[in-house]
XYZ file of N, CA and C in Angstrom:
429
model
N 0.851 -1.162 0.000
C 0.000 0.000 0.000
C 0.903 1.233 0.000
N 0.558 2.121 -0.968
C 1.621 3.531 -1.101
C 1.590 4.587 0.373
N 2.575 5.103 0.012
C 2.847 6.379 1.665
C 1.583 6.946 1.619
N 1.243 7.233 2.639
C 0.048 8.359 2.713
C -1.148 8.121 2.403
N -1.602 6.545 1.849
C -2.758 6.170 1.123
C -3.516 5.612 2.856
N -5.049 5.194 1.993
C -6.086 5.002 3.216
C -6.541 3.488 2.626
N -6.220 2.414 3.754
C -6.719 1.144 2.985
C -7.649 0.812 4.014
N -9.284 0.139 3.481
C -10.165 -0.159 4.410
C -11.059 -1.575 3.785
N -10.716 -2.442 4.669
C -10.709 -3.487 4.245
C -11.933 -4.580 4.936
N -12.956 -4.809 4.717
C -13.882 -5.560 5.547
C -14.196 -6.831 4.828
N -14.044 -8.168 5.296
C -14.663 -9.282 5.090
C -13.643 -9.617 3.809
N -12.551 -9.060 3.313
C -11.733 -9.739 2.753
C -10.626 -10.396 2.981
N -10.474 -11.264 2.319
C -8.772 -12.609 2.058
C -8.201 -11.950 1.266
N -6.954 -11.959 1.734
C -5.465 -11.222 1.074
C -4.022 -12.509 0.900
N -4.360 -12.753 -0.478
C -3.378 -13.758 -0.710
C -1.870 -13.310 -0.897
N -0.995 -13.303 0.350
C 0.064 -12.892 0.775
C 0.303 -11.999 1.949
N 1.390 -10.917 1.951
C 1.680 -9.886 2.659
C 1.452 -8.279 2.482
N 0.956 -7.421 3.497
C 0.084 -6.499 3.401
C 1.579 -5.663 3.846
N 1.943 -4.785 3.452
C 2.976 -3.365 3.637
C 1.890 -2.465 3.197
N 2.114 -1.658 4.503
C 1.415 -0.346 5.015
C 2.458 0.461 4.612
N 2.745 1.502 3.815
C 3.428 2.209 3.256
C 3.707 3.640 4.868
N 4.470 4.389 4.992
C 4.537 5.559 5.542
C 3.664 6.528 5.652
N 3.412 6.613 7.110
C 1.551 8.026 6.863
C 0.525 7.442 6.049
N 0.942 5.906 6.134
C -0.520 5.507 5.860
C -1.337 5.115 6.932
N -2.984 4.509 6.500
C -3.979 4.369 7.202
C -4.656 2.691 6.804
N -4.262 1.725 7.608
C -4.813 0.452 7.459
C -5.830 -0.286 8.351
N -7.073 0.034 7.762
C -8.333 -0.512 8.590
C -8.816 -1.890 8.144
N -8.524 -2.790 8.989
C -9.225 -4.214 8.420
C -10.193 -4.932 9.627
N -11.405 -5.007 9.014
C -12.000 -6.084 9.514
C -12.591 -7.220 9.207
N -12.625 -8.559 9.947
C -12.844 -9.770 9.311
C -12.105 -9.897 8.139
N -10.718 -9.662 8.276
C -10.128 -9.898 7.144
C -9.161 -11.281 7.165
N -8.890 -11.986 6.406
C -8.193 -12.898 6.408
C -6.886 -12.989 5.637
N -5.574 -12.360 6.195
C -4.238 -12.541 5.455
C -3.399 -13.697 5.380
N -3.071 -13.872 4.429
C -2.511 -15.760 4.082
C -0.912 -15.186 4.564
N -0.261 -13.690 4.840
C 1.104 -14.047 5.245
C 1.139 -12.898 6.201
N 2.126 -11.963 6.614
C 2.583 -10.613 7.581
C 1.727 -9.583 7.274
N 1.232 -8.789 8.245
C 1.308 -7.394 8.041
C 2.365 -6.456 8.421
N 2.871 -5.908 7.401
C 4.045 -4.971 8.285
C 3.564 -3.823 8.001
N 4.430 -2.564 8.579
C 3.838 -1.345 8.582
C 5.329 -0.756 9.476
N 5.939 0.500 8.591
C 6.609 1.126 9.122
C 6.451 2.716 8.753
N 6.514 3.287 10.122
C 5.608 4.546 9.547
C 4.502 5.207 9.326
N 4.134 3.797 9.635
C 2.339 4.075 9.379
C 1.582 5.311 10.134
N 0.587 5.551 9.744
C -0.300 6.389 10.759
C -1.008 5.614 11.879
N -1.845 4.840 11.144
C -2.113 3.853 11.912
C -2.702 2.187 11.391
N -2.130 1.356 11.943
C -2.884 0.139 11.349
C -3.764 -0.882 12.667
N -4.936 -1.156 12.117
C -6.075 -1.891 12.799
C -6.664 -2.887 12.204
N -6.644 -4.051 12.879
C -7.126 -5.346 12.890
C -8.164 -5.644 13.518
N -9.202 -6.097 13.362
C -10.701 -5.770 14.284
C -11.418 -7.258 13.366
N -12.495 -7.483 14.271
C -13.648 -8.275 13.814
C -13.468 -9.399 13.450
N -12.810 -10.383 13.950
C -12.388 -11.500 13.999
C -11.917 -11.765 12.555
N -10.453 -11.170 12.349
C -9.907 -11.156 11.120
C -8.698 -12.507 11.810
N -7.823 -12.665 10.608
C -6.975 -13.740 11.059
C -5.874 -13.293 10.236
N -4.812 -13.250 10.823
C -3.090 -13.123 10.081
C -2.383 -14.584 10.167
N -2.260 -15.460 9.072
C -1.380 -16.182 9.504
C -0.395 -16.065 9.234
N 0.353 -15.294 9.990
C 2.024 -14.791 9.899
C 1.654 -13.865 11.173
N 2.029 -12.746 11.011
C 3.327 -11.781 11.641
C 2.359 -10.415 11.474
N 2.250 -9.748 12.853
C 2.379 -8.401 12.587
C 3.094 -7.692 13.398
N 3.829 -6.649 12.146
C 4.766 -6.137 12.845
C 5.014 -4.648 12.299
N 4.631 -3.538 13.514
C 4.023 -2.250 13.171
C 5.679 -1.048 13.994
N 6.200 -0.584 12.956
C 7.280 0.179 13.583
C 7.283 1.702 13.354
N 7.623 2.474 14.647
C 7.880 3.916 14.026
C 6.957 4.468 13.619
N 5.406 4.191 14.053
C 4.493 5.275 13.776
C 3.631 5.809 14.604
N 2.480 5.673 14.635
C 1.095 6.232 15.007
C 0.807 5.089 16.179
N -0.472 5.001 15.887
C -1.147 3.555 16.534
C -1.539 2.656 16.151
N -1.741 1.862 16.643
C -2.613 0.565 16.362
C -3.575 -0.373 17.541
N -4.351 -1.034 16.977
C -5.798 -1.690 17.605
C -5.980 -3.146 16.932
N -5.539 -4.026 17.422
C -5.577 -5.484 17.190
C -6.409 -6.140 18.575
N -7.786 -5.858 18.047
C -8.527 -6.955 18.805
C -9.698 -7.836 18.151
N -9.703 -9.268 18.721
C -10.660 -9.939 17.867
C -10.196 -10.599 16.962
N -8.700 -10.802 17.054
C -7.947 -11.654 15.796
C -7.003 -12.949 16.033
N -7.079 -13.216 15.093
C -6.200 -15.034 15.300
C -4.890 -13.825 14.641
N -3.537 -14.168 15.495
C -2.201 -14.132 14.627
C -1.637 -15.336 14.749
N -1.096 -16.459 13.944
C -0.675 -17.020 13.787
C 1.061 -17.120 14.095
N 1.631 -16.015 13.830
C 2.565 -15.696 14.416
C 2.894 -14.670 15.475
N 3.823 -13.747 15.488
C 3.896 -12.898 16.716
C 3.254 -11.614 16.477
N 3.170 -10.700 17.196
C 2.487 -8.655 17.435
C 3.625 -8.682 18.056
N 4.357 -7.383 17.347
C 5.501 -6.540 17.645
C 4.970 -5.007 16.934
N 5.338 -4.217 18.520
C 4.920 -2.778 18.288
C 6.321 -2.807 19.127
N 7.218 -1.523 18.169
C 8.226 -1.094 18.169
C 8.371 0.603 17.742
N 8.259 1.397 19.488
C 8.384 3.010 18.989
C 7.514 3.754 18.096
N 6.514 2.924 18.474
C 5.371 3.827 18.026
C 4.676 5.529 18.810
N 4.416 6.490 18.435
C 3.622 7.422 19.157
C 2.742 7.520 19.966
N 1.742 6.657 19.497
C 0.407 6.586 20.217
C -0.235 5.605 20.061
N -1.513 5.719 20.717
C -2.092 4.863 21.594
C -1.834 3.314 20.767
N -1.807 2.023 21.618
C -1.513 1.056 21.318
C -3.030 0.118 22.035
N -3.556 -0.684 21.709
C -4.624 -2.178 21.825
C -4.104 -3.120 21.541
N -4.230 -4.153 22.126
C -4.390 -5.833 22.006
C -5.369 -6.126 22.678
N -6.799 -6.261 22.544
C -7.845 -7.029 23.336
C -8.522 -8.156 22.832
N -8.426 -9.350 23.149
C -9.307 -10.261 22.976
C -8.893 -10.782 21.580
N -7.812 -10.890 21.400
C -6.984 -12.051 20.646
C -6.549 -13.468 20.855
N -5.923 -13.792 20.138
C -5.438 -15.624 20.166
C -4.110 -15.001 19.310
N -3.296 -15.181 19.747
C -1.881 -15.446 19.298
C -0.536 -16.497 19.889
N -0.678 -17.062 18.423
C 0.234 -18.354 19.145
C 1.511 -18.151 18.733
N 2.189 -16.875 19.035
C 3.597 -16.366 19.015
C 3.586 -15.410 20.452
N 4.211 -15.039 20.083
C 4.862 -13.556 20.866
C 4.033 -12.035 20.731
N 3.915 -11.793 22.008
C 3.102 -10.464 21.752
C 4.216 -9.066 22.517
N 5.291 -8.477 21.655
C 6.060 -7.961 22.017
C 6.048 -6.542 21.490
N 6.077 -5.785 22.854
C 6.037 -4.533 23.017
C 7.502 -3.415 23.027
N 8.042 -2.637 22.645
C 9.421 -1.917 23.034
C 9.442 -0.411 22.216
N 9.723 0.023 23.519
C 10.181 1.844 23.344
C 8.645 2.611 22.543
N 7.942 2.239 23.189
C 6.239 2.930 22.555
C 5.985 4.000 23.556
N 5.645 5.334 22.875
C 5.374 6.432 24.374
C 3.991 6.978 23.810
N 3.020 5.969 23.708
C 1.760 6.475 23.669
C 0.615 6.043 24.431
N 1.106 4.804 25.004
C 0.216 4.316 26.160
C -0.053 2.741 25.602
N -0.403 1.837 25.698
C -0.531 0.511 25.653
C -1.210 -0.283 26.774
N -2.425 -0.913 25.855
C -3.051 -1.791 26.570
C -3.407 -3.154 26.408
N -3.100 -4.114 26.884
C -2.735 -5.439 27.222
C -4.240 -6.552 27.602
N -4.795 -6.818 27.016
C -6.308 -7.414 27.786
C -6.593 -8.445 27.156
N -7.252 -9.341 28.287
C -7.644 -10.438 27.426
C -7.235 -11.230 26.276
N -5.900 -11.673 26.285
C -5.287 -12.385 25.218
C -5.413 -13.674 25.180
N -5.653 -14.475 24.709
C -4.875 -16.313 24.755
C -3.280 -15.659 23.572
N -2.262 -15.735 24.223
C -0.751 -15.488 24.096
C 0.194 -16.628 24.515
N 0.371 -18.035 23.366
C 0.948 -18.743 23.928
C 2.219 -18.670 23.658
N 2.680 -17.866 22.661
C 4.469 -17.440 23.532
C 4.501 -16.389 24.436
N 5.854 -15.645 23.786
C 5.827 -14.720 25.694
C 5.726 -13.688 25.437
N 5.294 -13.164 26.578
C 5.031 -11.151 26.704
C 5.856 -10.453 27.151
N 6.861 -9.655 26.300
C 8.108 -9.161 26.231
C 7.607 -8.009 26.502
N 7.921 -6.611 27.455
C 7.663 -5.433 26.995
C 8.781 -4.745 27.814
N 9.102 -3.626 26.869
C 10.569 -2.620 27.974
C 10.265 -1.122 27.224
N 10.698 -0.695 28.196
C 10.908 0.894 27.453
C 10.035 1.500 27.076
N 8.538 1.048 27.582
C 7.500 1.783 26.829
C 7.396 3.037 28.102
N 6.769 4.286 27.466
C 6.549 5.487 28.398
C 4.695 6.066 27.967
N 3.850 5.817 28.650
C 3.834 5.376 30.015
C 3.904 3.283 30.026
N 4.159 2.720 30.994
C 4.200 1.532 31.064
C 2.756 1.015 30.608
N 3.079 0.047 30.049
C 1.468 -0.472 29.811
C 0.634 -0.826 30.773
N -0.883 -1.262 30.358
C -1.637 -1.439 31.226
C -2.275 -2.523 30.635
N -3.286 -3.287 31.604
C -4.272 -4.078 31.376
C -4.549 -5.339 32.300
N -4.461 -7.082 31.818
C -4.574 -7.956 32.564
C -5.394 -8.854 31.908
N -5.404 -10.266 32.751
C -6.394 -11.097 32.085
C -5.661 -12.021 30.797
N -4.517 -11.406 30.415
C -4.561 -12.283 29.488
C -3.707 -13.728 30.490
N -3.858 -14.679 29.161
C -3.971 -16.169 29.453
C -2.630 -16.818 28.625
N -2.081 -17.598 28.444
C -0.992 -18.506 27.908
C -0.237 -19.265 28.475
N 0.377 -19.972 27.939
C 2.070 -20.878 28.464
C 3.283 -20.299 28.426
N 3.381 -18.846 27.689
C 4.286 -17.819 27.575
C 4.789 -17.334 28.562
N 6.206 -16.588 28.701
C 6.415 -15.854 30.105
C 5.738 -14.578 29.942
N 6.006 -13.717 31.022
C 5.437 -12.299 31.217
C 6.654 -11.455 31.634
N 7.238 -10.708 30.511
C 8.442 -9.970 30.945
C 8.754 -8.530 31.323
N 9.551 -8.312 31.571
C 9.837 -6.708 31.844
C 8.813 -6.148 32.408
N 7.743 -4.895 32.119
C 6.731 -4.290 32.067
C 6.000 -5.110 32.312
N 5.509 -6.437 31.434
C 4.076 -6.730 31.210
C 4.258 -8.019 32.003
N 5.309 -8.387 32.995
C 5.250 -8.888 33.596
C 3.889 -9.511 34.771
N 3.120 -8.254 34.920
C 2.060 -8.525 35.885
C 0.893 -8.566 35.030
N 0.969 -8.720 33.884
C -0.284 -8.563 32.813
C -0.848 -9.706 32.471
């Protein structure tokens, strides 16, 4: 998806990997991706409505993002993002890893069966409830 563009995506399958271009805007719901979402730069990217990634999302260096209601198949990595951050009421059977985000982050209701990494975020995250076989590290240690 090009810099600066607006992608809004409901009830569709995406055969492959989704790149969120710079100052862009990625809204998906009930969507189903066959590989990663990445996104560097983004404004913001959102996953909602029981969409499914089987791969990877991994959102760096921008805005925010809102991933709740989704199967990831692999790990959520938010890395130095601005603002506000969600994970509620997911299934991810990787890693749900957080680092150097100063927009606030919230942690809820996960099934997370690898581990919950988080450091350096300002303010520290918040939330609870979530569930897994994963550890609970740094920050999100009590989450």
């Amino acid at each position: 998806m090009p810099d600066g563009a607006t992608c809004v995506l409901d009830g569709t399958s995406v055969a492959g990997n989704v790149r969120v271009g710079s100052d862009a805007t990625f809204d998906a719901g009930a969507v189903d991706v066959d590989g990663d979402v990445q996104a560097e730069g983004a404004r913001a990217v959102d996953m909602t409505a029981a969409s499914v990634v089987q791969g990877n999302i991994q959102v760096e260096q921008g805005g925010s993002s809102t991933v709740t209601d989704t199967r990831i198949d692999g790990n959520l990595r938010w890395e130095a993002q601005s603002d506000p951050l969600v994970a509620e009421h997911n299934t991810i059977d990787g890693n749900l890893q957080a680092e150097e985000n100063r927009g606030g982050l919230t942690v809820a209701d996960n099934t997370i069966d690898g581990n919950l990494p988080c450091g350096s975020n300002d303010p520290a995250p918040d939330g609870g409830g979530n569930a897994g076989s994963g550890d609970r590290e740094g920050q999100c240690s009590d989450l």
